Short mmCIF file of C-alpha atoms and ligand atoms in Angstrom, two decimals:
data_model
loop_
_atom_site.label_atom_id
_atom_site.label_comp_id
_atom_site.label_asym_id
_atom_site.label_seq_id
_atom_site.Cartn_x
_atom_site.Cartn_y
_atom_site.Cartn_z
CA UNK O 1 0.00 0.00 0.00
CA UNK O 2 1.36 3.59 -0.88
CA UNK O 3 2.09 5.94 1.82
CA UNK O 4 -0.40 8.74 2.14
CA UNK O 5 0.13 12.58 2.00
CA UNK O 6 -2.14 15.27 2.72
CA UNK O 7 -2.25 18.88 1.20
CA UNK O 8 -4.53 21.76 2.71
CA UNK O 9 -5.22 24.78 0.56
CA UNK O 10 -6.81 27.99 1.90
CA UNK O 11 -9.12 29.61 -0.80
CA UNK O 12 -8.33 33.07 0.02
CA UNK O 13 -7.47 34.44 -3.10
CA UNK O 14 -6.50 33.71 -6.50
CA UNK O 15 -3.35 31.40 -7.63
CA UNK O 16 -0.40 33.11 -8.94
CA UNK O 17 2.95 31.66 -10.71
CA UNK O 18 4.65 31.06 -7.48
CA UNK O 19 1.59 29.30 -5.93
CA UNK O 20 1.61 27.02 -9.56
CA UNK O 21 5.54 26.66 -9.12
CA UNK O 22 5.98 26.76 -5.67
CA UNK O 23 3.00 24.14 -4.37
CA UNK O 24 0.73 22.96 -7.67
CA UNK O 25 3.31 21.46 -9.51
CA UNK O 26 5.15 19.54 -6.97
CA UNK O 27 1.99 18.11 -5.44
CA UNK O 28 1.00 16.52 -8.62
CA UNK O 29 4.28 15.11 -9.04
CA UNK O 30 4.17 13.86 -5.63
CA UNK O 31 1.01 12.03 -6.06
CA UNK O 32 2.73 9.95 -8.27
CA UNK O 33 4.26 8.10 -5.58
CA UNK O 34 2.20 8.64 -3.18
CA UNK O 35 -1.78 8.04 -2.22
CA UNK O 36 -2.77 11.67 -2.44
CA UNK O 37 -5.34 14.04 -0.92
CA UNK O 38 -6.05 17.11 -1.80
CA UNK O 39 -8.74 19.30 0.28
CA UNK O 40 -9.78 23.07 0.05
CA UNK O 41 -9.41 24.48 3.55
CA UNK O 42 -12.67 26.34 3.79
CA UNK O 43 -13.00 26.25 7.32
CA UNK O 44 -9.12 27.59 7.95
CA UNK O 45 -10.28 30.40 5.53
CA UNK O 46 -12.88 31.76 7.67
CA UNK O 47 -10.78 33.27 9.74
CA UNK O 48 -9.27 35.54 6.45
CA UNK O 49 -12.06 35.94 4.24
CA UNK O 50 -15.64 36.95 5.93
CA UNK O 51 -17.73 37.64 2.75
CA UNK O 52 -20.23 34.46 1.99
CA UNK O 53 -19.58 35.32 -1.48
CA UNK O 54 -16.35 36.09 -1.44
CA UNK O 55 -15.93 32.35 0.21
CA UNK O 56 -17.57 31.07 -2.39
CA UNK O 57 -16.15 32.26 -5.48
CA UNK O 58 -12.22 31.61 -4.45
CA UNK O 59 -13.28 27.93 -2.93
CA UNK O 60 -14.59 27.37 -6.71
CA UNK O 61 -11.99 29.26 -8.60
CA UNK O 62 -9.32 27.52 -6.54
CA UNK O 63 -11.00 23.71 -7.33
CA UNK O 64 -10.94 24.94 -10.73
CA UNK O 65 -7.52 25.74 -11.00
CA UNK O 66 -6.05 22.16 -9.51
CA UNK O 67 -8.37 20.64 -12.17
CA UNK O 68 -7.24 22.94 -15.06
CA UNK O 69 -3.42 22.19 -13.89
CA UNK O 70 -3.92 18.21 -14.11
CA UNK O 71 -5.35 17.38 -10.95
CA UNK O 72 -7.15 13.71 -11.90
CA UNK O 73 -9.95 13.58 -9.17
CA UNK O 74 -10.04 9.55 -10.39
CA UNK O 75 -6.58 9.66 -9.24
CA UNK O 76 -6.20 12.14 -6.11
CA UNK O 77 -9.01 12.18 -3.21
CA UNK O 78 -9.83 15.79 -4.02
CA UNK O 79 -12.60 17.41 -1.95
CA UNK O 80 -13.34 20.58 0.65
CA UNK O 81 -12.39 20.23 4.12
CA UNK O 82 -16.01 22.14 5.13
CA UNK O 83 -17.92 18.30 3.64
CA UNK O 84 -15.77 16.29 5.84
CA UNK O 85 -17.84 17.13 8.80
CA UNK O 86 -16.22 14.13 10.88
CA UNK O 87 -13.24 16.89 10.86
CA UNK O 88 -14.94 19.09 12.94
CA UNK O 89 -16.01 16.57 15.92
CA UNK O 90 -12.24 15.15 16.15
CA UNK O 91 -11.32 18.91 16.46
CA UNK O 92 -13.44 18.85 19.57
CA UNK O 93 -11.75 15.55 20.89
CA UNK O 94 -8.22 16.53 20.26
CA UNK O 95 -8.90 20.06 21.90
CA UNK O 96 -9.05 18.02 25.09
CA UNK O 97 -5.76 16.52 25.07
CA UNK O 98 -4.48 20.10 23.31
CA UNK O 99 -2.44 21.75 26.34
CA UNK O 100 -3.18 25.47 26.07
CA UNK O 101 0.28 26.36 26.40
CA UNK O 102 0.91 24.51 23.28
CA UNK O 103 -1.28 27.18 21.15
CA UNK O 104 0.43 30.31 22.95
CA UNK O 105 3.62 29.31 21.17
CA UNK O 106 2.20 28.74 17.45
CA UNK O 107 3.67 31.05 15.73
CA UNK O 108 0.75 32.84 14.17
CA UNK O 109 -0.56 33.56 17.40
CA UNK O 110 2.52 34.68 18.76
CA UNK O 111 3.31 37.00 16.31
CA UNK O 112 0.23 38.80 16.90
CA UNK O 113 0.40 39.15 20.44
CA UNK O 114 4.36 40.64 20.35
CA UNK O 115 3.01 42.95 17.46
CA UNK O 116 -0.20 43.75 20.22
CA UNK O 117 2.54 44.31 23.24
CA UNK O 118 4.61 46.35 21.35
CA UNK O 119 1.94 48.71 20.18
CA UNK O 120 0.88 48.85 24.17
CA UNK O 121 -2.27 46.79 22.60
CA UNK O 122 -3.97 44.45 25.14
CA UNK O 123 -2.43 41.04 23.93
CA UNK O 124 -5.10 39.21 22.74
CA UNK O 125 -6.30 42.45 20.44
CA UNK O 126 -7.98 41.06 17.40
CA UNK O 127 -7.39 37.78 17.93
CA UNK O 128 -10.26 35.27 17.71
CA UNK O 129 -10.99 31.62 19.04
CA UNK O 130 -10.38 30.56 15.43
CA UNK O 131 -6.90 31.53 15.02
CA UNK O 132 -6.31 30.79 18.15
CA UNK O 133 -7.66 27.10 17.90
CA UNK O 134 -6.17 27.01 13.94
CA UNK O 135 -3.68 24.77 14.85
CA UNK O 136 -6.11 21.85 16.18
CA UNK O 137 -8.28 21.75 12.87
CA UNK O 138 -5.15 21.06 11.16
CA UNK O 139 -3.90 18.78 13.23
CA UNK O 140 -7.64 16.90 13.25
CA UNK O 141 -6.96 17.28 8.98
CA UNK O 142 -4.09 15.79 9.18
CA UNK O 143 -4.91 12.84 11.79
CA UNK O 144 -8.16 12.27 10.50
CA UNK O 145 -6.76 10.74 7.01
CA UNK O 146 -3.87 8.14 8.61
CA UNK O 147 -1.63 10.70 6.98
CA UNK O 148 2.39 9.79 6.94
CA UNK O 149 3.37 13.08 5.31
CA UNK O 150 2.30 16.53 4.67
CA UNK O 151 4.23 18.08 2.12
CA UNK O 152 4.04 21.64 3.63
CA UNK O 153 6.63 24.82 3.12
CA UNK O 154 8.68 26.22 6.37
CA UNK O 155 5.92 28.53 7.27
CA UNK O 156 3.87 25.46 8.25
CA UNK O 157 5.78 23.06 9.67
CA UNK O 158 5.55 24.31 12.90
CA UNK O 159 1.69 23.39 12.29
CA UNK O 160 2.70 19.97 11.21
CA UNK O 161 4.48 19.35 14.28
CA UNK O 162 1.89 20.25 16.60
CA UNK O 163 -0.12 17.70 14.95
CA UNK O 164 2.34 15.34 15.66
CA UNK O 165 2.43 16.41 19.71
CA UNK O 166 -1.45 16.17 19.82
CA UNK O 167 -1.36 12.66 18.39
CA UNK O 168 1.44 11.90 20.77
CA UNK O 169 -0.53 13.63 23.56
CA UNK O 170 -3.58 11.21 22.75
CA UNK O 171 -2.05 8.36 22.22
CA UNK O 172 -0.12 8.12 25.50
CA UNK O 173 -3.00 9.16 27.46
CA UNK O 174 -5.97 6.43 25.28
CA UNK O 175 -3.50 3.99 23.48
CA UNK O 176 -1.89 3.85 19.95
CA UNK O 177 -4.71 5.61 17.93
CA UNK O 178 -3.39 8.05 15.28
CA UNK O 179 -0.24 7.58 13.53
CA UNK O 180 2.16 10.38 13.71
CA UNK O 181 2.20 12.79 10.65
CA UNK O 182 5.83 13.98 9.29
CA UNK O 183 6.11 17.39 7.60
CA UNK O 184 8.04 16.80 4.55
CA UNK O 185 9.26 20.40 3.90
CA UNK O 186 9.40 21.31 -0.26
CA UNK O 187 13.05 21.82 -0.69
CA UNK O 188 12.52 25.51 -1.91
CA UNK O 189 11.44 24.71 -5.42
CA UNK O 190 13.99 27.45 -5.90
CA UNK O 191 12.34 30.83 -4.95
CA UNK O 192 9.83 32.25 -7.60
CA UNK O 193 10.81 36.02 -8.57
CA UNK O 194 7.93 38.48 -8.60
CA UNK O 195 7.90 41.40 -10.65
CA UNK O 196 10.20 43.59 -8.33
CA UNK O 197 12.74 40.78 -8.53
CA UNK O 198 11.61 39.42 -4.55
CA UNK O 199 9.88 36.29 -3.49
CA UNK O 200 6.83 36.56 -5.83
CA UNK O 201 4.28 36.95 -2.73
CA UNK O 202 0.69 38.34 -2.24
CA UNK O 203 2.28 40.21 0.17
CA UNK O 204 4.64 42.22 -1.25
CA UNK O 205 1.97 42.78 -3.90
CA UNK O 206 4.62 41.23 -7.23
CA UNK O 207 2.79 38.49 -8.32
CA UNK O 208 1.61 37.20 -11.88
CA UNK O 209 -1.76 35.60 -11.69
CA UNK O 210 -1.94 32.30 -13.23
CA UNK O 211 -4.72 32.41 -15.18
CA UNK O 212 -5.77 36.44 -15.62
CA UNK O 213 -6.50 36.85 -19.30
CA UNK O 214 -4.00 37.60 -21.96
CA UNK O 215 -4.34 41.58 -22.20
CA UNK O 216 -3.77 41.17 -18.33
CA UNK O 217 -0.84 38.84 -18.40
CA UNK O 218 0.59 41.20 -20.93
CA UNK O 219 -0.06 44.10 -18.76
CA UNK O 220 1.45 42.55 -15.74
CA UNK O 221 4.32 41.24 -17.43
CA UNK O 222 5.14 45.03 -18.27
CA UNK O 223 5.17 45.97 -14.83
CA UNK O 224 8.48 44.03 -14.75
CA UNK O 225 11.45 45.97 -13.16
CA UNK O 226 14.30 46.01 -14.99
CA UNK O 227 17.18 48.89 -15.39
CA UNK O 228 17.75 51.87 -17.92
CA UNK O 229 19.77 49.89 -20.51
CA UNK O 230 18.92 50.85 -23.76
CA UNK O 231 18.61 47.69 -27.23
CA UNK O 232 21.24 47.36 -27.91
CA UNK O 233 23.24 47.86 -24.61
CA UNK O 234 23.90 44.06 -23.30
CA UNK O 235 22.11 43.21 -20.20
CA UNK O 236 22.54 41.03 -17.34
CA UNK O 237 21.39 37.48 -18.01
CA UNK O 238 20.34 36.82 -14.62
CA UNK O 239 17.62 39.25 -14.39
CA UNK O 240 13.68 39.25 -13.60
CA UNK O 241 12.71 38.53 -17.10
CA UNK O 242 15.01 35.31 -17.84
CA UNK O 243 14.31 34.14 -14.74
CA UNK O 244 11.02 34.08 -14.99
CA UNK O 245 11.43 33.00 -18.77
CA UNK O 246 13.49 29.23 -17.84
CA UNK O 247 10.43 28.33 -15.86
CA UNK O 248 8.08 28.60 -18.89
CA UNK O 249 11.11 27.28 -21.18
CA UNK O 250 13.21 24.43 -22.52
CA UNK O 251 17.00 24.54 -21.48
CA UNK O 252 18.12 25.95 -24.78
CA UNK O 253 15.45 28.27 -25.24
CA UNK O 254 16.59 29.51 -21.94
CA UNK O 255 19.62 30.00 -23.01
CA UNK O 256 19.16 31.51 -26.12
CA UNK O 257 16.90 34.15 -24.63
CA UNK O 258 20.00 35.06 -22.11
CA UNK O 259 22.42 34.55 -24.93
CA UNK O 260 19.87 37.68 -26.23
CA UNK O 261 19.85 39.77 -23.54
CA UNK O 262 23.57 39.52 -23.30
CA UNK O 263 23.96 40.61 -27.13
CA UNK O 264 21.71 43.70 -26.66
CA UNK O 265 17.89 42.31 -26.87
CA UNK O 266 15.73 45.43 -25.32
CA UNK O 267 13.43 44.72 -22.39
CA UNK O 268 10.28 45.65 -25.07
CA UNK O 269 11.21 42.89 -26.81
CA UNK O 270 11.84 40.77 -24.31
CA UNK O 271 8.86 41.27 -22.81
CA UNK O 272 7.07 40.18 -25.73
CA UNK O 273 8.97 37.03 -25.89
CA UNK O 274 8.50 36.32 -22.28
CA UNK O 275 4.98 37.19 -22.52
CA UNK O 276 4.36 34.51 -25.83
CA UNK O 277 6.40 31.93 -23.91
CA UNK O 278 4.36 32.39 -20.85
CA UNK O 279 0.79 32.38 -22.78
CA UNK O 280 1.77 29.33 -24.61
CA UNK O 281 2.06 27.39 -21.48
CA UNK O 282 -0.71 28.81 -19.69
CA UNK O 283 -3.13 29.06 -22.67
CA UNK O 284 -4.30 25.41 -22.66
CA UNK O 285 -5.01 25.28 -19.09
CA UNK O 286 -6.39 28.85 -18.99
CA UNK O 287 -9.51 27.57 -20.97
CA UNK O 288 -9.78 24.42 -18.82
CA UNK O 289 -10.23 26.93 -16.08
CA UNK O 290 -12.55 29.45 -17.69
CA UNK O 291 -14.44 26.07 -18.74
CA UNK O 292 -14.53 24.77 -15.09
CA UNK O 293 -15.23 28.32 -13.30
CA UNK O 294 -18.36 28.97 -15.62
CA UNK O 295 -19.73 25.00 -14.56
CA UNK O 296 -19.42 25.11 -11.16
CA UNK O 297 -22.31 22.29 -11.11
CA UNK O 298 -19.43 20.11 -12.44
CA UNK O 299 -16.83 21.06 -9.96
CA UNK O 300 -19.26 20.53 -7.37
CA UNK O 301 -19.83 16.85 -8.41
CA UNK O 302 -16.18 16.27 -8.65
CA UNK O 303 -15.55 17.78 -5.09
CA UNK O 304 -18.68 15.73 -3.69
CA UNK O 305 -17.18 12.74 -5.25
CA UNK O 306 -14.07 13.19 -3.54
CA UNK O 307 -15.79 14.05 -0.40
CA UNK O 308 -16.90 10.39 -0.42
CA UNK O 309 -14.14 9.08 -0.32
CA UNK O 310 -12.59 11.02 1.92
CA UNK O 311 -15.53 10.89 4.47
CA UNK O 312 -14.68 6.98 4.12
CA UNK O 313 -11.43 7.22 5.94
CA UNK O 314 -12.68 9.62 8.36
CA UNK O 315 -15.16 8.34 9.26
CA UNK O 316 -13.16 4.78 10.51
CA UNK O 317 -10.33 6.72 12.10
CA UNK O 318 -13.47 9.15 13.91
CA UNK O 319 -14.83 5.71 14.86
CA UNK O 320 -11.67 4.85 16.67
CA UNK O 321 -11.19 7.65 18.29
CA UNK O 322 -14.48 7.82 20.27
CA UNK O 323 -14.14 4.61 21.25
CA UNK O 324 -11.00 5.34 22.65
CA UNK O 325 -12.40 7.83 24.79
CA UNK O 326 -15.26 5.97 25.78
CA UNK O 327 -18.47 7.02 23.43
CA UNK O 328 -20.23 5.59 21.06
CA UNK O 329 -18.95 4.17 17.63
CA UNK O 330 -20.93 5.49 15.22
CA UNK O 331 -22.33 3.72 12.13
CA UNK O 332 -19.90 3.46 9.37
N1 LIG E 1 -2.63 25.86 7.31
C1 LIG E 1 -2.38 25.54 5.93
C2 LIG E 1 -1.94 26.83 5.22
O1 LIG E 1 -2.20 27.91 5.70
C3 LIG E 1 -3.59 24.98 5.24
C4 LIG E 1 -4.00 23.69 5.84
C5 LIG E 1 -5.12 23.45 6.59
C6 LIG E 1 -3.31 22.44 5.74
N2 LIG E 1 -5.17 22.14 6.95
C7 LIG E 1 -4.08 21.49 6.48
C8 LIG E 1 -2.13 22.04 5.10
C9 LIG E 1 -3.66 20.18 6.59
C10 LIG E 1 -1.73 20.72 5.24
C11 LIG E 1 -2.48 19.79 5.97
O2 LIG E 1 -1.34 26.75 4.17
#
């Protein structure tokens, strides 16, 4: 039998390159290898996003996009976390064996409340019981599926280990009934550039949406930063534009587009070529997308479909968990 892994996606807002690069791609591949689930983490994004609508639309345009990049729901268990409602009555259990010390030092939390003292803020300012609790949904997520390994970046491993420590904590104090979760961390995919030449991140507000239409993509692409050199000055090969070009790329297009820029290419034109390299790529699954977003009767079969399956799992690992702490099994 194949391992399993889990991945947990927040739909608060739309997927850009790095997201595609940095998380998409790489849980495909893994789910070659590996028995894979895939959820939408509607619940987690309550605490971000607290328009109904809002909610709505990104949970659908964020199924759509894992199904425009490949995502075979025949293959991977894919499904929202909000259908699993078995989720949400192991959160209660394993908030009893959740020391409250434990949450004080996620970092999340944490961060808030030095940001809170340091503004002479009462500590707890604008926190609520869902960020505060945040960590034990995931860790019910994670325990809930028998999961060996969440494939998670550094800013969530802390998460992941928590997980671990509540399973620990439950186990010791009812008997071997979870199995411990590893984080497996992505060996950085190699940091995504934005458009300022950082991290490509919502947050410093660089990013290339995936699948924005072409007059868009175009637009964005010209918001590139790059220096004063004039065609036919030679530029530095290791810029913005060519690294965002070898993602989209073969090898030796790569390096014919830096061989280019080194013999004098002007950023117009290079920006035209990145932009057709780009759109070639993205063009196929941009229509799956637009296909999927405007029959959101289809997602939501797919997702129900997957919530099946996954509701089969939980439901035996629920079962063994309340009758490790002494109520009823439930019908399964
Ligand atoms: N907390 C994760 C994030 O912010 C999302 C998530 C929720 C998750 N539940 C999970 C990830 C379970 C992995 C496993 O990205």
């Amino acid at each position: 039998m194949k391992e399993r892994v889990i991945t947990g996606v927040k739909p608060t807002g739309l997927v850009h390159i790095g997201n595609y690069f940095g998380a998409i791609k790489p849980t495909l591949e893994m789910s070659k290898s590996f028995e894979t689930l895939v959820f939408l983490a509607d619940y987690h994004a309550l605490n971000f996003i607290t328009s109904a609508k809002e909610l709505r639309e990104f949970s659908l345009r964020l199924a759509s996009t894992y199904l425009a990049c490949g995502l075979d729901p025949e293959k991977i268990v894919f499904f929202r976390q909000s259908d699993v409602p078995e989720t949400f009555e192991l959160n209660w259990i394993l908030s009893n064996v959740t020391p409250k010390g434990l949450m004080n030092r996620a970092h999340a939390y944490k961060a808030i409340v030095e940001a809170n003292e340091s503004e002479g803020q009462d500590r707890d300012h604008g926190v609520n019981m869902g960020l505060y609790n945040y960590p034990i949904l995931m860790a019910a997520d994670i325990l809930i599926y028998d999961t060996k390994y969440v494939p998670v970046g550094l800013d969530q491993k802390q998460h992941c280990e928590i997980a671990r420590d509540i399973a620990q904590y439950f186990n010791k104090r009812y008997g071997e009934t979870f199995m411990l979760p590893e984080a497996k961390i992505s060996e950085s995919v190699g940091t995504i550039v934005g458009l300022d030449g950082r991290k490509m991140s919502k947050s410093y507000n660089n990013t290339i949406e995936l699948f924005c239409d072409e007059k868009t993509l175009q637009k964005t692409i010209n918001k590139i930063v790059t220096d004063s050199r004039t065609p036919g000055e030679p530029k530095d090969a290791d810029c913005t534009l060519a690294k965002l070009y070898e993602l989209f790329a073969t090898k030796d297009e790569a390096q014919d587009f830096k061989e280019d820029l080194k013999s004098g290419l002007g950023w117009g034109e290079a920006k035209k070529m990145l932009f057709e390299k780009m759109n070639s790529f993205i063009k196929p699954m941009r229509e799956k997308y637009d296909y999927y977003v405007s029959n959101p009767d289809l997602v939501e079969k797919i997702l129900q479909a997957g919530a099946e399956k996954a509701r089969l799992i939980a439901r035996a690992t629920l079962n063994r968990a309340r009758q490790a702490v002494g109520v009823n099994k439930k019908e399964s």
